[in-house]
Amino acid sequence: MKTEQKQQVLCAIQQAIIDTRQDIASLQEKTVPIAPDESLGRLTRMEAIGEKSILEENLRQAQYKLQGLERALARIDQPDFGCCRECGEAIPLGRILLLPQTQLCVNCAE
Ligand SMILES: [Zn+2]
């Protein structure tokens, strides 16, 4: 990978980490335990629980993504950075910029 490409990828990773951390922070605020508050009706409470489980799933995915991004950041200077973990082919730059946490090319990801 060329130095200027690596620079581009580095920016993309850093930006994605900032965005993902913000997502995680706002999801964590929304997933505080639901108090057994009698001001909520029964149905509203059920809805709140349903919505909470969706948010918790989103939070898990965001945390997983953040781990992947941090791993990518740590690996960016490795000679095999940007190569597919499965087939060893170079992952197109556009895909890395879009999904910096990916370690697979499009074919292997499918
Ligand atoms: Zn591959």
mmCIF file of N, CA, C and O and ligand atoms in Angstrom:
data_model
loop_
_atom_site.group_PDB
_atom_site.id
_atom_site.type_symbol
_atom_site.label_atom_id
_atom_site.label_comp_id
_atom_site.label_asym_id
_atom_site.label_seq_id
_atom_site.Cartn_x
_atom_site.Cartn_y
_atom_site.Cartn_z
ATOM 1 N N MET A 1 0.840 -1.199 0.000
ATOM 2 C CA MET A 1 0.000 0.000 0.000
ATOM 3 C C MET A 1 0.875 1.248 0.000
ATOM 4 O O MET A 1 1.832 1.334 0.764
ATOM 5 N N LYS A 2 0.559 2.198 -0.856
ATOM 6 C CA LYS A 2 1.347 3.427 -0.947
ATOM 7 C C LYS A 2 1.143 4.293 0.296
ATOM 8 O O LYS A 2 0.100 4.228 0.945
ATOM 9 N N THR A 3 2.149 5.132 0.565
ATOM 10 C CA THR A 3 2.094 5.958 1.777
ATOM 11 C C THR A 3 0.852 6.851 1.792
ATOM 12 O O THR A 3 0.195 7.007 2.809
ATOM 13 N N GLU A 4 0.534 7.448 0.620
ATOM 14 C CA GLU A 4 -0.608 8.370 0.615
ATOM 15 C C GLU A 4 -1.929 7.614 0.804
ATOM 16 O O GLU A 4 -2.864 8.133 1.402
ATOM 17 N N GLN A 5 -1.966 6.375 0.295
ATOM 18 C CA GLN A 5 -3.160 5.557 0.515
ATOM 19 C C GLN A 5 -3.296 5.220 1.997
ATOM 20 O O GLN A 5 -4.377 5.270 2.568
ATOM 21 N N LYS A 6 -2.149 4.877 2.598
ATOM 22 C CA LYS A 6 -2.163 4.538 4.013
ATOM 23 C C LYS A 6 -2.629 5.734 4.838
ATOM 24 O O LYS A 6 -3.373 5.597 5.796
ATOM 25 N N GLN A 7 -2.191 6.929 4.412
ATOM 26 C CA GLN A 7 -2.603 8.145 5.097
ATOM 27 C C GLN A 7 -4.117 8.330 5.024
ATOM 28 O O GLN A 7 -4.764 8.677 6.006
ATOM 29 N N GLN A 8 -4.652 8.036 3.834
ATOM 30 C CA GLN A 8 -6.101 8.136 3.628
ATOM 31 C C GLN A 8 -6.841 7.150 4.530
ATOM 32 O O GLN A 8 -7.851 7.478 5.134
ATOM 33 N N VAL A 9 -6.308 5.923 4.576
ATOM 34 C CA VAL A 9 -6.927 4.882 5.387
ATOM 35 C C VAL A 9 -6.845 5.258 6.869
ATOM 36 O O VAL A 9 -7.818 5.113 7.608
ATOM 37 N N LEU A 10 -5.699 5.792 7.264
ATOM 38 C CA LEU A 10 -5.513 6.213 8.653
ATOM 39 C C LEU A 10 -6.566 7.248 9.048
ATOM 40 O O LEU A 10 -7.191 7.138 10.109
ATOM 41 N N CYS A 11 -6.790 8.229 8.171
ATOM 42 C CA CYS A 11 -7.816 9.246 8.435
ATOM 43 C C CYS A 11 -9.194 8.604 8.552
ATOM 44 O O CYS A 11 -9.972 8.952 9.438
ATOM 45 N N ALA A 12 -9.483 7.672 7.633
ATOM 46 C CA ALA A 12 -10.786 7.016 7.643
ATOM 47 C C ALA A 12 -10.985 6.240 8.938
ATOM 48 O O ALA A 12 -12.069 6.268 9.528
ATOM 49 N N ILE A 13 -9.933 5.547 9.380
ATOM 50 C CA ILE A 13 -10.045 4.764 10.620
ATOM 51 C C ILE A 13 -10.268 5.697 11.810
ATOM 52 O O ILE A 13 -11.154 5.471 12.636
ATOM 53 N N GLN A 14 -9.472 6.765 11.868
ATOM 54 C CA GLN A 14 -9.591 7.670 13.013
ATOM 55 C C GLN A 14 -10.972 8.316 13.060
ATOM 56 O O GLN A 14 -11.570 8.436 14.129
ATOM 57 N N GLN A 15 -11.480 8.708 11.879
ATOM 58 C CA GLN A 15 -12.810 9.304 11.829
ATOM 59 C C GLN A 15 -13.867 8.293 12.252
ATOM 60 O O GLN A 15 -14.778 8.606 13.018
ATOM 61 N N ALA A 16 -13.718 7.059 11.750
ATOM 62 C CA ALA A 16 -14.694 6.013 12.081
ATOM 63 C C ALA A 16 -14.671 5.702 13.581
ATOM 64 O O ALA A 16 -15.714 5.437 14.180
ATOM 65 N N ILE A 17 -13.476 5.747 14.190
ATOM 66 C CA ILE A 17 -13.380 5.492 15.633
ATOM 67 C C ILE A 17 -14.113 6.592 16.405
ATOM 68 O O ILE A 17 -14.888 6.313 17.323
ATOM 69 N N ILE A 18 -13.912 7.844 15.985
ATOM 70 C CA ILE A 18 -14.604 8.960 16.651
ATOM 71 C C ILE A 18 -16.119 8.786 16.532
ATOM 72 O O ILE A 18 -16.849 8.867 17.514
ATOM 73 N N ASP A 19 -16.590 8.503 15.303
ATOM 74 C CA ASP A 19 -18.032 8.332 15.071
ATOM 75 C C ASP A 19 -18.587 7.181 15.900
ATOM 76 O O ASP A 19 -19.655 7.293 16.503
ATOM 77 N N THR A 20 -17.850 6.060 15.900
ATOM 78 C CA THR A 20 -18.354 4.869 16.594
ATOM 79 C C THR A 20 -18.381 5.102 18.098
ATOM 80 O O THR A 20 -19.318 4.678 18.773
ATOM 81 N N ARG A 21 -17.368 5.794 18.624
ATOM 82 C CA ARG A 21 -17.364 6.102 20.070
ATOM 83 C C ARG A 21 -18.572 6.964 20.432
ATOM 84 O O ARG A 21 -19.179 6.780 21.483
ATOM 85 N N GLN A 22 -18.912 7.914 19.544
ATOM 86 C CA GLN A 22 -20.091 8.766 19.803
ATOM 87 C C GLN A 22 -21.363 7.926 19.787
ATOM 88 O O GLN A 22 -22.236 8.095 20.636
ATOM 89 N N ASP A 23 -21.437 7.009 18.795
ATOM 90 C CA ASP A 23 -22.598 6.123 18.721
ATOM 91 C C ASP A 23 -22.730 5.318 20.016
ATOM 92 O O ASP A 23 -23.816 5.181 20.568
ATOM 93 N N ILE A 24 -21.594 4.767 20.469
ATOM 94 C CA ILE A 24 -21.615 3.937 21.671
ATOM 95 C C ILE A 24 -22.070 4.758 22.872
ATOM 96 O O ILE A 24 -22.932 4.323 23.646
ATOM 97 N N ALA A 25 -21.533 5.964 22.995
ATOM 98 C CA ALA A 25 -21.905 6.810 24.134
ATOM 99 C C ALA A 25 -23.398 7.114 24.124
ATOM 100 O O ALA A 25 -24.064 7.024 25.164
ATOM 101 N N SER A 26 -23.948 7.437 22.952
ATOM 102 C CA SER A 26 -25.373 7.782 22.928
ATOM 103 C C SER A 26 -26.237 6.536 23.125
ATOM 104 O O SER A 26 -27.293 6.607 23.747
ATOM 105 N N LEU A 27 -25.771 5.376 22.626
ATOM 106 C CA LEU A 27 -26.526 4.135 22.849
ATOM 107 C C LEU A 27 -26.480 3.741 24.324
ATOM 108 O O LEU A 27 -27.471 3.256 24.869
ATOM 109 N N GLN A 28 -25.330 3.946 24.964
ATOM 110 C CA GLN A 28 -25.226 3.601 26.381
ATOM 111 C C GLN A 28 -26.173 4.458 27.221
ATOM 112 O O GLN A 28 -26.765 3.978 28.174
ATOM 113 N N GLU A 29 -26.332 5.721 26.821
ATOM 114 C CA GLU A 29 -27.275 6.586 27.534
ATOM 115 C C GLU A 29 -28.704 6.073 27.405
ATOM 116 O O GLU A 29 -29.486 6.151 28.333
ATOM 117 N N LYS A 30 -28.995 5.552 26.204
ATOM 118 C CA LYS A 30 -30.373 5.108 25.942
ATOM 119 C C LYS A 30 -30.657 3.728 26.508
ATOM 120 O O LYS A 30 -31.814 3.328 26.576
ATOM 121 N N THR A 31 -29.628 2.979 26.858
ATOM 122 C CA THR A 31 -29.859 1.607 27.337
ATOM 123 C C THR A 31 -29.669 1.484 28.847
ATOM 124 O O THR A 31 -29.412 0.410 29.338
ATOM 125 N N VAL A 32 -29.798 2.589 29.561
ATOM 126 C CA VAL A 32 -29.775 2.473 31.026
ATOM 127 C C VAL A 32 -30.972 1.616 31.440
ATOM 128 O O VAL A 32 -32.011 1.627 30.783
ATOM 129 N N PRO A 33 -30.795 0.841 32.511
ATOM 130 C CA PRO A 33 -31.886 -0.056 32.913
ATOM 131 C C PRO A 33 -33.206 0.686 33.083
ATOM 132 O O PRO A 33 -33.241 1.814 33.566
ATOM 133 N N ILE A 34 -34.276 0.027 32.650
ATOM 134 C CA ILE A 34 -35.602 0.633 32.759
ATOM 135 C C ILE A 34 -36.096 0.452 34.199
ATOM 136 O O ILE A 34 -36.187 -0.668 34.691
ATOM 137 N N ALA A 35 -36.362 1.552 34.836
ATOM 138 C CA ALA A 35 -36.864 1.482 36.213
ATOM 139 C C ALA A 35 -38.297 0.958 36.190
ATOM 140 O O ALA A 35 -39.050 1.263 35.267
ATOM 141 N N PRO A 36 -38.655 0.148 37.197
ATOM 142 C CA PRO A 36 -40.057 -0.317 37.266
ATOM 143 C C PRO A 36 -40.947 0.839 37.694
ATOM 144 O O PRO A 36 -41.498 0.879 38.785
ATOM 145 N N ASP A 37 -41.032 1.788 36.788
ATOM 146 C CA ASP A 37 -41.703 3.054 37.100
ATOM 147 C C ASP A 37 -43.193 2.899 36.882
ATOM 148 O O ASP A 37 -43.651 2.568 35.791
ATOM 149 N N GLU A 38 -43.966 3.127 37.911
ATOM 150 C CA GLU A 38 -45.414 2.918 37.784
ATOM 151 C C GLU A 38 -46.065 3.994 36.914
ATOM 152 O O GLU A 38 -47.203 3.854 36.505
ATOM 153 N N SER A 39 -45.302 5.058 36.577
ATOM 154 C CA SER A 39 -45.862 6.074 35.690
ATOM 155 C C SER A 39 -45.958 5.563 34.252
ATOM 156 O O SER A 39 -46.690 6.092 33.439
ATOM 157 N N LEU A 40 -45.184 4.490 33.938
ATOM 158 C CA LEU A 40 -45.302 3.871 32.615
ATOM 159 C C LEU A 40 -46.428 2.842 32.658
ATOM 160 O O LEU A 40 -46.479 2.029 33.571
ATOM 161 N N GLY A 41 -47.286 2.878 31.673
ATOM 162 C CA GLY A 41 -48.327 1.864 31.580
ATOM 163 C C GLY A 41 -47.694 0.527 31.227
ATOM 164 O O GLY A 41 -46.526 0.469 30.845
ATOM 165 N N ARG A 42 -48.456 -0.577 31.314
ATOM 166 C CA ARG A 42 -47.903 -1.887 31.046
ATOM 167 C C ARG A 42 -47.404 -2.000 29.602
ATOM 168 O O ARG A 42 -46.308 -2.463 29.355
ATOM 169 N N LEU A 43 -48.227 -1.529 28.666
ATOM 170 C CA LEU A 43 -47.868 -1.622 27.249
ATOM 171 C C LEU A 43 -46.632 -0.775 26.951
ATOM 172 O O LEU A 43 -45.714 -1.227 26.275
ATOM 173 N N THR A 44 -46.622 0.412 27.498
ATOM 174 C CA THR A 44 -45.484 1.299 27.259
ATOM 175 C C THR A 44 -44.203 0.658 27.767
ATOM 176 O O THR A 44 -43.158 0.744 27.131
ATOM 177 N N ARG A 45 -44.334 -0.033 28.906
ATOM 178 C CA ARG A 45 -43.157 -0.677 29.476
ATOM 179 C C ARG A 45 -42.678 -1.817 28.569
ATOM 180 O O ARG A 45 -41.489 -1.967 28.339
ATOM 181 N N MET A 46 -43.634 -2.576 28.033
ATOM 182 C CA MET A 46 -43.283 -3.647 27.091
ATOM 183 C C MET A 46 -42.574 -3.062 25.872
ATOM 184 O O MET A 46 -41.573 -3.601 25.402
ATOM 185 N N GLU A 47 -43.115 -1.962 25.374
ATOM 186 C CA GLU A 47 -42.498 -1.316 24.215
ATOM 187 C C GLU A 47 -41.097 -0.831 24.551
ATOM 188 O O GLU A 47 -40.175 -0.973 23.754
ATOM 189 N N ALA A 48 -40.967 -0.279 25.747
ATOM 190 C CA ALA A 48 -39.668 0.228 26.170
ATOM 191 C C ALA A 48 -38.648 -0.909 26.226
ATOM 192 O O ALA A 48 -37.500 -0.748 25.821
ATOM 193 N N ILE A 49 -39.086 -2.080 26.701
ATOM 194 C CA ILE A 49 -38.185 -3.234 26.782
ATOM 195 C C ILE A 49 -37.805 -3.713 25.381
ATOM 196 O O ILE A 49 -36.641 -4.005 25.105
ATOM 197 N N GLY A 50 -38.786 -3.750 24.480
ATOM 198 C CA GLY A 50 -38.508 -4.160 23.102
ATOM 199 C C GLY A 50 -37.516 -3.235 22.428
ATOM 200 O O GLY A 50 -36.562 -3.681 21.792
ATOM 201 N N GLU A 51 -37.728 -1.966 22.618
ATOM 202 C CA GLU A 51 -36.851 -0.967 22.018
ATOM 203 C C GLU A 51 -35.448 -1.065 22.626
ATOM 204 O O GLU A 51 -34.448 -0.941 21.935
ATOM 205 N N LYS A 52 -35.417 -1.347 23.920
ATOM 206 C CA LYS A 52 -34.136 -1.446 24.615
ATOM 207 C C LYS A 52 -33.312 -2.610 24.053
ATOM 208 O O LYS A 52 -32.102 -2.483 23.881
ATOM 209 N N SER A 53 -33.971 -3.721 23.746
ATOM 210 C CA SER A 53 -33.197 -4.858 23.246
ATOM 211 C C SER A 53 -32.624 -4.559 21.861
ATOM 212 O O SER A 53 -31.534 -5.014 21.529
ATOM 213 N N ILE A 54 -33.341 -3.771 21.068
ATOM 214 C CA ILE A 54 -32.804 -3.355 19.760
ATOM 215 C C ILE A 54 -31.589 -2.452 19.966
ATOM 216 O O ILE A 54 -30.548 -2.620 19.330
ATOM 217 N N LEU A 55 -31.736 -1.524 20.897
ATOM 218 C CA LEU A 55 -30.627 -0.606 21.177
ATOM 219 C C LEU A 55 -29.419 -1.373 21.708
ATOM 220 O O LEU A 55 -28.286 -1.063 21.369
ATOM 221 N N GLU A 56 -29.678 -2.380 22.547
ATOM 222 C CA GLU A 56 -28.573 -3.169 23.100
ATOM 223 C C GLU A 56 -27.847 -3.939 22.008
ATOM 224 O O GLU A 56 -26.627 -4.077 22.037
ATOM 225 N N GLU A 57 -28.623 -4.421 21.025
ATOM 226 C CA GLU A 57 -28.015 -5.118 19.896
ATOM 227 C C GLU A 57 -27.167 -4.129 19.076
ATOM 228 O O GLU A 57 -26.042 -4.443 18.685
ATOM 229 N N ASN A 58 -27.716 -2.926 18.856
ATOM 230 C CA ASN A 58 -26.950 -1.893 18.139
ATOM 231 C C ASN A 58 -25.672 -1.551 18.891
ATOM 232 O O ASN A 58 -24.622 -1.345 18.277
ATOM 233 N N LEU A 59 -25.785 -1.507 20.205
ATOM 234 C CA LEU A 59 -24.621 -1.188 21.043
ATOM 235 C C LEU A 59 -23.558 -2.271 20.911
ATOM 236 O O LEU A 59 -22.380 -1.971 20.752
ATOM 237 N N ARG A 60 -23.991 -3.530 20.956
ATOM 238 C CA ARG A 60 -23.045 -4.642 20.794
ATOM 239 C C ARG A 60 -22.325 -4.544 19.463
ATOM 240 O O ARG A 60 -21.112 -4.728 19.376
ATOM 241 N N GLN A 61 -23.091 -4.243 18.407
ATOM 242 C CA GLN A 61 -22.484 -4.150 17.075
ATOM 243 C C GLN A 61 -21.504 -2.988 16.993
ATOM 244 O O GLN A 61 -20.440 -3.104 16.382
ATOM 245 N N ALA A 62 -21.858 -1.870 17.620
ATOM 246 C CA ALA A 62 -20.970 -0.696 17.609
ATOM 247 C C ALA A 62 -19.683 -1.003 18.371
ATOM 248 O O ALA A 62 -18.597 -0.604 17.950
ATOM 249 N N GLN A 63 -19.798 -1.736 19.486
ATOM 250 C CA GLN A 63 -18.606 -2.084 20.262
ATOM 251 C C GLN A 63 -17.711 -3.038 19.480
ATOM 252 O O GLN A 63 -16.486 -2.925 19.508
ATOM 253 N N TYR A 64 -18.352 -3.961 18.756
ATOM 254 C CA TYR A 64 -17.618 -4.909 17.928
ATOM 255 C C TYR A 64 -16.883 -4.163 16.802
ATOM 256 O O TYR A 64 -15.713 -4.429 16.510
ATOM 257 N N LYS A 65 -17.595 -3.202 16.213
ATOM 258 C CA LYS A 65 -17.002 -2.398 15.146
ATOM 259 C C LYS A 65 -15.802 -1.607 15.671
ATOM 260 O O LYS A 65 -14.758 -1.544 15.016
ATOM 261 N N LEU A 66 -15.946 -1.035 16.854
ATOM 262 C CA LEU A 66 -14.858 -0.258 17.453
ATOM 263 C C LEU A 66 -13.624 -1.135 17.673
ATOM 264 O O LEU A 66 -12.501 -0.715 17.386
ATOM 265 N N GLN A 67 -13.848 -2.353 18.152
ATOM 266 C CA GLN A 67 -12.727 -3.288 18.337
ATOM 267 C C GLN A 67 -12.016 -3.538 17.018
ATOM 268 O O GLN A 67 -10.787 -3.550 16.948
ATOM 269 N N GLY A 68 -12.816 -3.746 15.960
ATOM 270 C CA GLY A 68 -12.251 -3.989 14.633
ATOM 271 C C GLY A 68 -11.447 -2.800 14.134
ATOM 272 O O GLY A 68 -10.386 -2.957 13.535
ATOM 273 N N LEU A 69 -11.975 -1.599 14.407
ATOM 274 C CA LEU A 69 -11.285 -0.385 13.968
ATOM 275 C C LEU A 69 -9.971 -0.213 14.715
ATOM 276 O O LEU A 69 -8.955 0.160 14.122
ATOM 277 N N GLU A 70 -9.993 -0.504 16.013
ATOM 278 C CA GLU A 70 -8.769 -0.361 16.801
ATOM 279 C C GLU A 70 -7.731 -1.390 16.373
ATOM 280 O O GLU A 70 -6.537 -1.110 16.341
ATOM 281 N N ARG A 71 -8.230 -2.571 16.010
ATOM 282 C CA ARG A 71 -7.323 -3.614 15.514
ATOM 283 C C ARG A 71 -6.708 -3.167 14.183
ATOM 284 O O ARG A 71 -5.513 -3.342 13.950
ATOM 285 N N ALA A 72 -7.544 -2.570 13.322
ATOM 286 C CA ALA A 72 -7.047 -2.087 12.026
ATOM 287 C C ALA A 72 -5.992 -1.000 12.233
ATOM 288 O O ALA A 72 -4.955 -0.993 11.565
ATOM 289 N N LEU A 73 -6.264 -0.115 13.191
ATOM 290 C CA LEU A 73 -5.326 0.968 13.485
ATOM 291 C C LEU A 73 -3.985 0.399 13.958
ATOM 292 O O LEU A 73 -2.919 0.890 13.570
ATOM 293 N N ALA A 74 -4.050 -0.641 14.766
ATOM 294 C CA ALA A 74 -2.822 -1.254 15.288
ATOM 295 C C ALA A 74 -2.054 -1.993 14.194
ATOM 296 O O ALA A 74 -0.836 -2.145 14.278
ATOM 297 N N ARG A 75 -2.772 -2.423 13.154
ATOM 298 C CA ARG A 75 -2.146 -3.249 12.117
ATOM 299 C C ARG A 75 -1.735 -2.452 10.888
ATOM 300 O O ARG A 75 -1.177 -3.020 9.946
ATOM 301 N N ILE A 76 -2.017 -1.164 10.861
ATOM 302 C CA ILE A 76 -1.872 -0.409 9.619
ATOM 303 C C ILE A 76 -0.433 -0.409 9.093
ATOM 304 O O ILE A 76 -0.218 -0.309 7.886
ATOM 305 N N ASP A 77 0.541 -0.554 9.962
ATOM 306 C CA ASP A 77 1.935 -0.562 9.495
ATOM 307 C C ASP A 77 2.461 -1.958 9.185
ATOM 308 O O ASP A 77 3.609 -2.101 8.766
ATOM 309 N N GLN A 78 1.629 -2.974 9.385
ATOM 310 C CA GLN A 78 2.042 -4.335 9.042
ATOM 311 C C GLN A 78 2.104 -4.457 7.513
ATOM 312 O O GLN A 78 1.279 -3.873 6.819
ATOM 313 N N PRO A 79 3.071 -5.216 7.000
ATOM 314 C CA PRO A 79 3.188 -5.333 5.538
ATOM 315 C C PRO A 79 1.943 -5.952 4.888
ATOM 316 O O PRO A 79 1.653 -5.670 3.726
ATOM 317 N N ASP A 80 1.215 -6.780 5.634
ATOM 318 C CA ASP A 80 0.042 -7.424 5.031
ATOM 319 C C ASP A 80 -1.243 -6.635 5.281
ATOM 320 O O ASP A 80 -2.335 -7.114 4.973
ATOM 321 N N PHE A 81 -1.134 -5.403 5.792
ATOM 322 C CA PHE A 81 -2.355 -4.622 6.005
ATOM 323 C C PHE A 81 -3.024 -4.346 4.659
ATOM 324 O O PHE A 81 -2.363 -4.014 3.688
ATOM 325 N N GLY A 82 -4.342 -4.498 4.623
ATOM 326 C CA GLY A 82 -5.071 -4.268 3.382
ATOM 327 C C GLY A 82 -5.163 -5.504 2.509
ATOM 328 O O GLY A 82 -5.725 -5.446 1.424
ATOM 329 N N CYS A 83 -4.593 -6.626 3.007
ATOM 330 C CA CYS A 83 -4.731 -7.885 2.278
ATOM 331 C C CYS A 83 -5.788 -8.735 2.957
ATOM 332 O O CYS A 83 -5.933 -8.715 4.175
ATOM 333 N N CYS A 84 -6.505 -9.476 2.146
ATOM 334 C CA CYS A 84 -7.577 -10.317 2.647
ATOM 335 C C CYS A 84 -7.010 -11.432 3.532
ATOM 336 O O CYS A 84 -6.040 -12.080 3.162
ATOM 337 N N ARG A 85 -7.631 -11.637 4.686
ATOM 338 C CA ARG A 85 -7.190 -12.647 5.641
ATOM 339 C C ARG A 85 -7.409 -14.064 5.092
ATOM 340 O O ARG A 85 -6.728 -14.997 5.469
ATOM 341 N N GLU A 86 -8.399 -14.185 4.182
ATOM 342 C CA GLU A 86 -8.722 -15.509 3.644
ATOM 343 C C GLU A 86 -7.855 -15.869 2.439
ATOM 344 O O GLU A 86 -7.219 -16.898 2.422
ATOM 345 N N CYS A 87 -7.867 -14.992 1.430
ATOM 346 C CA CYS A 87 -7.230 -15.354 0.162
ATOM 347 C C CYS A 87 -5.910 -14.609 -0.060
ATOM 348 O O CYS A 87 -5.163 -14.934 -0.976
ATOM 349 N N GLY A 88 -5.622 -13.599 0.764
ATOM 350 C CA GLY A 88 -4.355 -12.888 0.643
ATOM 351 C C GLY A 88 -4.330 -11.832 -0.443
ATOM 352 O O GLY A 88 -3.335 -11.125 -0.598
ATOM 353 N N GLU A 89 -5.417 -11.699 -1.211
ATOM 354 C CA GLU A 89 -5.486 -10.653 -2.244
ATOM 355 C C GLU A 89 -5.609 -9.280 -1.586
ATOM 356 O O GLU A 89 -6.137 -9.158 -0.477
ATOM 357 N N ALA A 90 -5.124 -8.244 -2.302
ATOM 358 C CA ALA A 90 -5.274 -6.878 -1.798
ATOM 359 C C ALA A 90 -6.749 -6.493 -1.809
ATOM 360 O O ALA A 90 -7.449 -6.706 -2.802
ATOM 361 N N ILE A 91 -7.218 -5.946 -0.711
ATOM 362 C CA ILE A 91 -8.598 -5.456 -0.640
ATOM 363 C C ILE A 91 -8.630 -4.086 -1.311
ATOM 364 O O ILE A 91 -7.770 -3.251 -1.022
ATOM 365 N N PRO A 92 -9.594 -3.837 -2.227
ATOM 366 C CA PRO A 92 -9.623 -2.534 -2.901
ATOM 367 C C PRO A 92 -9.705 -1.380 -1.898
ATOM 368 O O PRO A 92 -10.387 -1.493 -0.873
ATOM 369 N N LEU A 93 -9.001 -0.298 -2.220
ATOM 370 C CA LEU A 93 -8.918 0.849 -1.312
ATOM 371 C C LEU A 93 -10.306 1.382 -0.945
ATOM 372 O O LEU A 93 -10.566 1.727 0.207
ATOM 373 N N GLY A 94 -11.196 1.421 -1.950
ATOM 374 C CA GLY A 94 -12.542 1.930 -1.698
ATOM 375 C C GLY A 94 -13.251 1.164 -0.602
ATOM 376 O O GLY A 94 -13.950 1.742 0.228
ATOM 377 N N ARG A 95 -13.048 -0.155 -0.594
ATOM 378 C CA ARG A 95 -13.686 -0.987 0.428
ATOM 379 C C ARG A 95 -13.059 -0.726 1.807
ATOM 380 O O ARG A 95 -13.772 -0.662 2.808
ATOM 381 N N ILE A 96 -11.744 -0.551 1.831
ATOM 382 C CA ILE A 96 -11.077 -0.289 3.114
ATOM 383 C C ILE A 96 -11.531 1.053 3.686
ATOM 384 O O ILE A 96 -11.762 1.185 4.879
ATOM 385 N N LEU A 97 -11.683 2.041 2.796
ATOM 386 C CA LEU A 97 -12.099 3.364 3.274
ATOM 387 C C LEU A 97 -13.528 3.322 3.810
ATOM 388 O O LEU A 97 -13.867 4.007 4.764
ATOM 389 N N LEU A 98 -14.344 2.482 3.186
ATOM 390 C CA LEU A 98 -15.748 2.372 3.587
ATOM 391 C C LEU A 98 -15.884 1.545 4.857
ATOM 392 O O LEU A 98 -16.680 1.859 5.747
ATOM 393 N N LEU A 99 -15.106 0.475 4.939
ATOM 394 C CA LEU A 99 -15.182 -0.472 6.060
ATOM 395 C C LEU A 99 -13.766 -0.749 6.566
ATOM 396 O O LEU A 99 -13.234 -1.828 6.335
ATOM 397 N N PRO A 100 -13.147 0.221 7.228
ATOM 398 C CA PRO A 100 -11.737 0.030 7.608
ATOM 399 C C PRO A 100 -11.513 -1.164 8.531
ATOM 400 O O PRO A 100 -10.396 -1.661 8.637
ATOM 401 N N GLN A 101 -12.571 -1.617 9.197
ATOM 402 C CA GLN A 101 -12.412 -2.734 10.136
ATOM 403 C C GLN A 101 -12.406 -4.085 9.429
ATOM 404 O O GLN A 101 -12.149 -5.116 10.053
ATOM 405 N N THR A 102 -12.691 -4.079 8.102
ATOM 406 C CA THR A 102 -12.785 -5.356 7.413
ATOM 407 C C THR A 102 -11.405 -5.978 7.204
ATOM 408 O O THR A 102 -10.415 -5.283 7.015
ATOM 409 N N GLN A 103 -11.360 -7.317 7.269
ATOM 410 C CA GLN A 103 -10.113 -8.033 6.993
ATOM 411 C C GLN A 103 -10.321 -9.002 5.834
ATOM 412 O O GLN A 103 -9.489 -9.851 5.590
ATOM 413 N N LEU A 104 -11.473 -8.842 5.166
ATOM 414 C CA LEU A 104 -11.813 -9.754 4.078
ATOM 415 C C LEU A 104 -12.116 -8.971 2.816
ATOM 416 O O LEU A 104 -12.680 -7.874 2.881
ATOM 417 N N CYS A 105 -11.756 -9.535 1.646
ATOM 418 C CA CYS A 105 -12.168 -8.928 0.394
ATOM 419 C C CYS A 105 -13.649 -9.209 0.167
ATOM 420 O O CYS A 105 -14.263 -9.993 0.903
ATOM 421 N N VAL A 106 -14.233 -8.583 -0.859
ATOM 422 C CA VAL A 106 -15.673 -8.735 -1.092
ATOM 423 C C VAL A 106 -16.041 -10.201 -1.301
ATOM 424 O O VAL A 106 -17.019 -10.691 -0.738
ATOM 425 N N ASN A 107 -15.232 -10.907 -2.113
ATOM 426 C CA ASN A 107 -15.539 -12.310 -2.411
ATOM 427 C C ASN A 107 -15.569 -13.164 -1.159
ATOM 428 O O ASN A 107 -16.474 -13.968 -0.960
ATOM 429 N N CYS A 108 -14.539 -12.998 -0.305
ATOM 430 C CA CYS A 108 -14.443 -13.847 0.887
ATOM 431 C C CYS A 108 -15.467 -13.451 1.951
ATOM 432 O O CYS A 108 -15.848 -14.260 2.781
ATOM 433 N N ALA A 109 -15.891 -12.202 1.922
ATOM 434 C CA ALA A 109 -16.868 -11.746 2.919
ATOM 435 C C ALA A 109 -18.255 -12.326 2.643
ATOM 436 O O ALA A 109 -19.081 -12.397 3.525
ATOM 437 N N GLU A 110 -18.490 -12.761 1.402
ATOM 438 C CA GLU A 110 -19.824 -13.258 1.056
ATOM 439 C C GLU A 110 -20.066 -14.683 1.508
ATOM 440 O O GLU A 110 -19.161 -15.432 1.735
HETATM 441 ZN ZN ZN B 1 -10.361 -12.738 -0.064
#
